[in-house]
PDB file of C-alpha atoms in Angstrom:
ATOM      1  CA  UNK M 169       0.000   0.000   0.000  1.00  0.00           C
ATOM      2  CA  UNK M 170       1.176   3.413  -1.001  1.00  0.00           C
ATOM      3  CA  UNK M 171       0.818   5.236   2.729  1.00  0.00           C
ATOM      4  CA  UNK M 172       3.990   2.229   3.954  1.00  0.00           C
ATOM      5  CA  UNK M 173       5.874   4.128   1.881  1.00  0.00           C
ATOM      6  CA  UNK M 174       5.842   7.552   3.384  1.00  0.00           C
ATOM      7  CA  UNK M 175       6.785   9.742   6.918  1.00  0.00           C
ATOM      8  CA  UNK M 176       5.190   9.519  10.147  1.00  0.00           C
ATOM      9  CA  UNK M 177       4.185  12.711  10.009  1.00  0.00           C
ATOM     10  CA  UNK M 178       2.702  12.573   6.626  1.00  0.00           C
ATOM     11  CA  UNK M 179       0.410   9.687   7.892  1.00  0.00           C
ATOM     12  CA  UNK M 180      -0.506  11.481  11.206  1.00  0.00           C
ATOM     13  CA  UNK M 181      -1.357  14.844   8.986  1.00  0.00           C
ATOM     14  CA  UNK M 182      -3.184  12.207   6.256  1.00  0.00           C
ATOM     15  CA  UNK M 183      -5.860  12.007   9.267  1.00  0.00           C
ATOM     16  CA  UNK M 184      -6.540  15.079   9.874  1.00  0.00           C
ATOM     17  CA  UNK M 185      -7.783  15.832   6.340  1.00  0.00           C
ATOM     18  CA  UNK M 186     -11.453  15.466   6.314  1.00  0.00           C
ATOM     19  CA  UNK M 187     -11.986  15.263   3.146  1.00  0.00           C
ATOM     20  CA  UNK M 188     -10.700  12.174   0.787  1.00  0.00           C
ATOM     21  CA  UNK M 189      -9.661  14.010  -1.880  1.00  0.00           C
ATOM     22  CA  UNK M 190      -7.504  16.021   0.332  1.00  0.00           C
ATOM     23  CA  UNK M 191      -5.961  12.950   1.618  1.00  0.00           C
ATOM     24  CA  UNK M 192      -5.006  11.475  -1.568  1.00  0.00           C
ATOM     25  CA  UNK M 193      -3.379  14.889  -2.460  1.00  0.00           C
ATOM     26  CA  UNK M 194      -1.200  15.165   0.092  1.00  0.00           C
ATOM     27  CA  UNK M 195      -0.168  11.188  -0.183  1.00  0.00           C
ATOM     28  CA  UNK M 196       0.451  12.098  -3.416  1.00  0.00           C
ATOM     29  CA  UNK M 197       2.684  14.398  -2.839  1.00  0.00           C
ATOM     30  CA  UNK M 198       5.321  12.845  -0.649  1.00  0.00           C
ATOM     31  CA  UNK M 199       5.218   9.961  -3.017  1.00  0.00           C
ATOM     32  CA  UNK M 200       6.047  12.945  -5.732  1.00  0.00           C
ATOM     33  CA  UNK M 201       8.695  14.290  -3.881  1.00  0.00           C
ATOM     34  CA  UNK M 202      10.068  11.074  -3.048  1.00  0.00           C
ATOM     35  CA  UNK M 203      10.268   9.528  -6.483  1.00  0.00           C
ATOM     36  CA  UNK M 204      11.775  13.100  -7.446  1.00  0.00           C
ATOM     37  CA  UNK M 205      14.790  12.413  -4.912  1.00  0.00           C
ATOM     38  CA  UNK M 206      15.012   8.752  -6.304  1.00  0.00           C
ATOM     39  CA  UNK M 207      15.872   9.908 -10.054  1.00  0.00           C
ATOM     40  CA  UNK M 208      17.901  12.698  -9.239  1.00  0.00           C
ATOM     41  CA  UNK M 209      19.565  12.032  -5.982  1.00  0.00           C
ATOM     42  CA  UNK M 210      19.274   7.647  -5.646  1.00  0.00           C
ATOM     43  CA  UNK M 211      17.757   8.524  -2.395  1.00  0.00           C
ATOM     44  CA  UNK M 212      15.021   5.925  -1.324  1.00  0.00           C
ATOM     45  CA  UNK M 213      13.304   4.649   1.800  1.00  0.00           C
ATOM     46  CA  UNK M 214      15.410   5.750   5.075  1.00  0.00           C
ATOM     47  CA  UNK M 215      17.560   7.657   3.562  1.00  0.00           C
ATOM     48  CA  UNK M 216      14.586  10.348   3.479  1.00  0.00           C
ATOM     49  CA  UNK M 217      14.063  11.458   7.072  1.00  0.00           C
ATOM     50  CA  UNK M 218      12.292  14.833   7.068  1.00  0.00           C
ATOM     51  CA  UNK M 219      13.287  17.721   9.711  1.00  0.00           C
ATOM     52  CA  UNK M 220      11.922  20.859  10.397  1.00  0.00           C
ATOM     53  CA  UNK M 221      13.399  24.437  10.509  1.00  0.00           C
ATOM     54  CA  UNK M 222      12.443  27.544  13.141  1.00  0.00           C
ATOM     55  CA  UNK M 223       9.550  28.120  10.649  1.00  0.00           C
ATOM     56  CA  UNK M 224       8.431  24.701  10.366  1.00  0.00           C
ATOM     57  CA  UNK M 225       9.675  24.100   6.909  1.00  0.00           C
ATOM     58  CA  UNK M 226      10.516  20.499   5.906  1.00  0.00           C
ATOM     59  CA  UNK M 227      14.520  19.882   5.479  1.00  0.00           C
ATOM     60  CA  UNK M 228      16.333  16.645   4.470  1.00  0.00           C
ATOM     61  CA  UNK M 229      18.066  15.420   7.200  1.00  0.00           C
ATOM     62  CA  UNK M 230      21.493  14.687   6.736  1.00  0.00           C
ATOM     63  CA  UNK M 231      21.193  16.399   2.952  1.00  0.00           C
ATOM     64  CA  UNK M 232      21.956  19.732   3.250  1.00  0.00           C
ATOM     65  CA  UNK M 233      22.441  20.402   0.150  1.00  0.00           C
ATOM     66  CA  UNK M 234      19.320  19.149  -1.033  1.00  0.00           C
ATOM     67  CA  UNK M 235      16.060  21.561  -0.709  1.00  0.00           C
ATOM     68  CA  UNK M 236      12.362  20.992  -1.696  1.00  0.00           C
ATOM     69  CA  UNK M 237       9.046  22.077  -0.934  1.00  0.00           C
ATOM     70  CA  UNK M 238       5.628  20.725  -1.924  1.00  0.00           C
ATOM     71  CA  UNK M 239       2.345  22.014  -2.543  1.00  0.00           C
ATOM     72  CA  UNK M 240      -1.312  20.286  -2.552  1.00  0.00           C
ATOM     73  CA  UNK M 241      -3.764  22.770  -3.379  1.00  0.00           C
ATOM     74  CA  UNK M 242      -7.410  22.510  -5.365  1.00  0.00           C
ATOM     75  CA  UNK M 243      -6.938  20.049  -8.134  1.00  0.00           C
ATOM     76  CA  UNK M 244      -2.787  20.851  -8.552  1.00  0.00           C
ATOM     77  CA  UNK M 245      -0.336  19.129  -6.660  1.00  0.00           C
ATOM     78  CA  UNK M 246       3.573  20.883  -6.798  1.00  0.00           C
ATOM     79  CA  UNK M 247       6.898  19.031  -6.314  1.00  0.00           C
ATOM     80  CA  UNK M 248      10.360  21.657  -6.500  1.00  0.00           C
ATOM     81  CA  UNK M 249      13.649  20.094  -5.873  1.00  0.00           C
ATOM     82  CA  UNK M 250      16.689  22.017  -6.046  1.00  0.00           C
ATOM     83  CA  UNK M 251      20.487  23.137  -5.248  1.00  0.00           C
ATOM     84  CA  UNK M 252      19.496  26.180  -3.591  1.00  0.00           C
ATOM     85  CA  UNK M 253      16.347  27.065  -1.243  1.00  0.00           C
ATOM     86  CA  UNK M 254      13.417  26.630  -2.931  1.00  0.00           C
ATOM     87  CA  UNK M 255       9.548  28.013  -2.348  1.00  0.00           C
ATOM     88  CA  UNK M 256       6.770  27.777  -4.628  1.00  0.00           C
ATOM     89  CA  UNK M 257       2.821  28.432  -4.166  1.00  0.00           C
ATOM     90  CA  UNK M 258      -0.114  28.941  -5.941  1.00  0.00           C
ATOM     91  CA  UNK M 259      -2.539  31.545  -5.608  1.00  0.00           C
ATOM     92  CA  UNK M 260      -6.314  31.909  -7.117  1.00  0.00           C
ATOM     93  CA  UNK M 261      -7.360  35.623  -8.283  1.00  0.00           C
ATOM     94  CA  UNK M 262      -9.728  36.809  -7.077  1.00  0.00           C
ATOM     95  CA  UNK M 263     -11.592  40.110  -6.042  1.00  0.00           C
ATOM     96  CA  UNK M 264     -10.185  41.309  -2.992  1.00  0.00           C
ATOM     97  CA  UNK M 265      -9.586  45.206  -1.097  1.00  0.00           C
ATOM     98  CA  UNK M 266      -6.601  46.087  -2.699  1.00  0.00           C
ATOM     99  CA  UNK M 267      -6.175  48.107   0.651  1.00  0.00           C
ATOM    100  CA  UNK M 268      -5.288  44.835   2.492  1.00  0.00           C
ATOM    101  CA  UNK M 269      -2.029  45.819   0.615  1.00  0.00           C
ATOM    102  CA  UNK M 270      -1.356  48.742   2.917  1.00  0.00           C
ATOM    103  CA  UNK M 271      -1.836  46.604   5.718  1.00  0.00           C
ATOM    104  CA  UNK M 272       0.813  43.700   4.832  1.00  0.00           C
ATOM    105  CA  UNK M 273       2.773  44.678   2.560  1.00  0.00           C
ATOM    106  CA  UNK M 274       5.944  46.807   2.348  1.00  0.00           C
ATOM    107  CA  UNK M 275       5.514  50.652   1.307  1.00  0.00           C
ATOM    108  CA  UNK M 276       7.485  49.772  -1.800  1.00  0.00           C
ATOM    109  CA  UNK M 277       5.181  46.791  -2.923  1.00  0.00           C
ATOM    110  CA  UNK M 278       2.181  48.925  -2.237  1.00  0.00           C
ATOM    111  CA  UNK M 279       3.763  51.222  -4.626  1.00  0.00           C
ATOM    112  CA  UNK M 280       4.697  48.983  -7.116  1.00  0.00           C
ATOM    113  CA  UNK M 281       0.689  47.533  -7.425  1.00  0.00           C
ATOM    114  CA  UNK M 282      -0.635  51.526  -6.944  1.00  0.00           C
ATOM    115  CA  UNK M 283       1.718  52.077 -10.344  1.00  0.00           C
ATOM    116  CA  UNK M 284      -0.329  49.326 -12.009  1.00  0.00           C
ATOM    117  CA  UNK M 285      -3.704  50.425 -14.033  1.00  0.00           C
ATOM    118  CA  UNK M 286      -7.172  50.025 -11.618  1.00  0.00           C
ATOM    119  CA  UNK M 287      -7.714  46.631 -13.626  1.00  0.00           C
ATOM    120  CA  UNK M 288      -3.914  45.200 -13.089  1.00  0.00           C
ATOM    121  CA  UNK M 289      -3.739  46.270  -9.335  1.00  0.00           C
ATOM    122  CA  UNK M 290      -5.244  42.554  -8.278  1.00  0.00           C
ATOM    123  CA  UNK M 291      -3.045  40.735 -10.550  1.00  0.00           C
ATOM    124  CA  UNK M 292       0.143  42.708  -9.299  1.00  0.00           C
ATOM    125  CA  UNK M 293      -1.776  42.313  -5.394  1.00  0.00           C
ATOM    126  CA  UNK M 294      -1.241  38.437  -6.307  1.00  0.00           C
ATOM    127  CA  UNK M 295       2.138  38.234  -7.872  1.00  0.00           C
ATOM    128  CA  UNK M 296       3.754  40.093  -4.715  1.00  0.00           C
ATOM    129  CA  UNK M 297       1.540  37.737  -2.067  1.00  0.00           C
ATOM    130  CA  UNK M 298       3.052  34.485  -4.204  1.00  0.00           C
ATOM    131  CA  UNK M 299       6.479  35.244  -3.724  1.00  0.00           C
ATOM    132  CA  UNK M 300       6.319  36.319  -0.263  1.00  0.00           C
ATOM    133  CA  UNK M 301       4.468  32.787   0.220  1.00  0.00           C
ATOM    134  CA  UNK M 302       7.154  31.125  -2.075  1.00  0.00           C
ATOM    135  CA  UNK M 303      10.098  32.242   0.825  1.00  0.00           C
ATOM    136  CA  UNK M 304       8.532  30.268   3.764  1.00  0.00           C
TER     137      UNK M 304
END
């Protein structure tokens, strides 16, 4: 069975999904990011042991210079592996108070979306919230 395969603390999260499809998304992606280490790195089985950082990011142990994150969200499931630190995230646009901006963002990214046009100001809201979710 697939869950054998996969971290302790992927099977205690894997329960408290309450929905299936949830479930099988995040299963299937440690089994991603695992088969990902196998053809690039030969890593298999218990040679993957997951730590975590101050923030709670997911490390390699004992492969430092090996980073990764993945993703399971909606219908997409993400799987980066890299050399270097590595974030990535995926945001839905939608219709939101572009003034939320002012109240998490940096004075410079506010200005950056306030120099886009009325109907690019949501698009530019997203692109700066994706890359600050991309670096944790």
């Amino acid at each position: 069975m697939l869950i054998s395969g996969i971290s302790e603390e992927r099977k205690i999260r894997l329960k408290r999904y309450q929905h299936l499809n949830d479930r099988w998304r995040s299963l299937s992606a440690e089994i991603l990011l695992r088969y990902v280490l196998y053809l690039h790195y030969g890593l298999i089985g218990d040679e993957i042991i997951f730590t975590y950082n101050s923030n709670g990011k997911p490390l390699l142990y004992n492969h430092t210079y090996i980073y990764f994150n993945i993703l399971h969200y909606g219908e997409w499931i993400l799987c980066g592996v890299s050399d270097v630190p590595i974030g990535i995230d995926i945001e839905r646009i939608s219709n939101i108070d572009i003034s939320l901006a002012n109240r998490f963002f940096h004075e410079k990214e506010c200005l950056y979306i306030s120099q886009h046009s009325e109907t690019e100001q949501i698009k530019a809201f997203f692109q700066i919230r994706t890359l600050k979710e991309c670096k944790h």
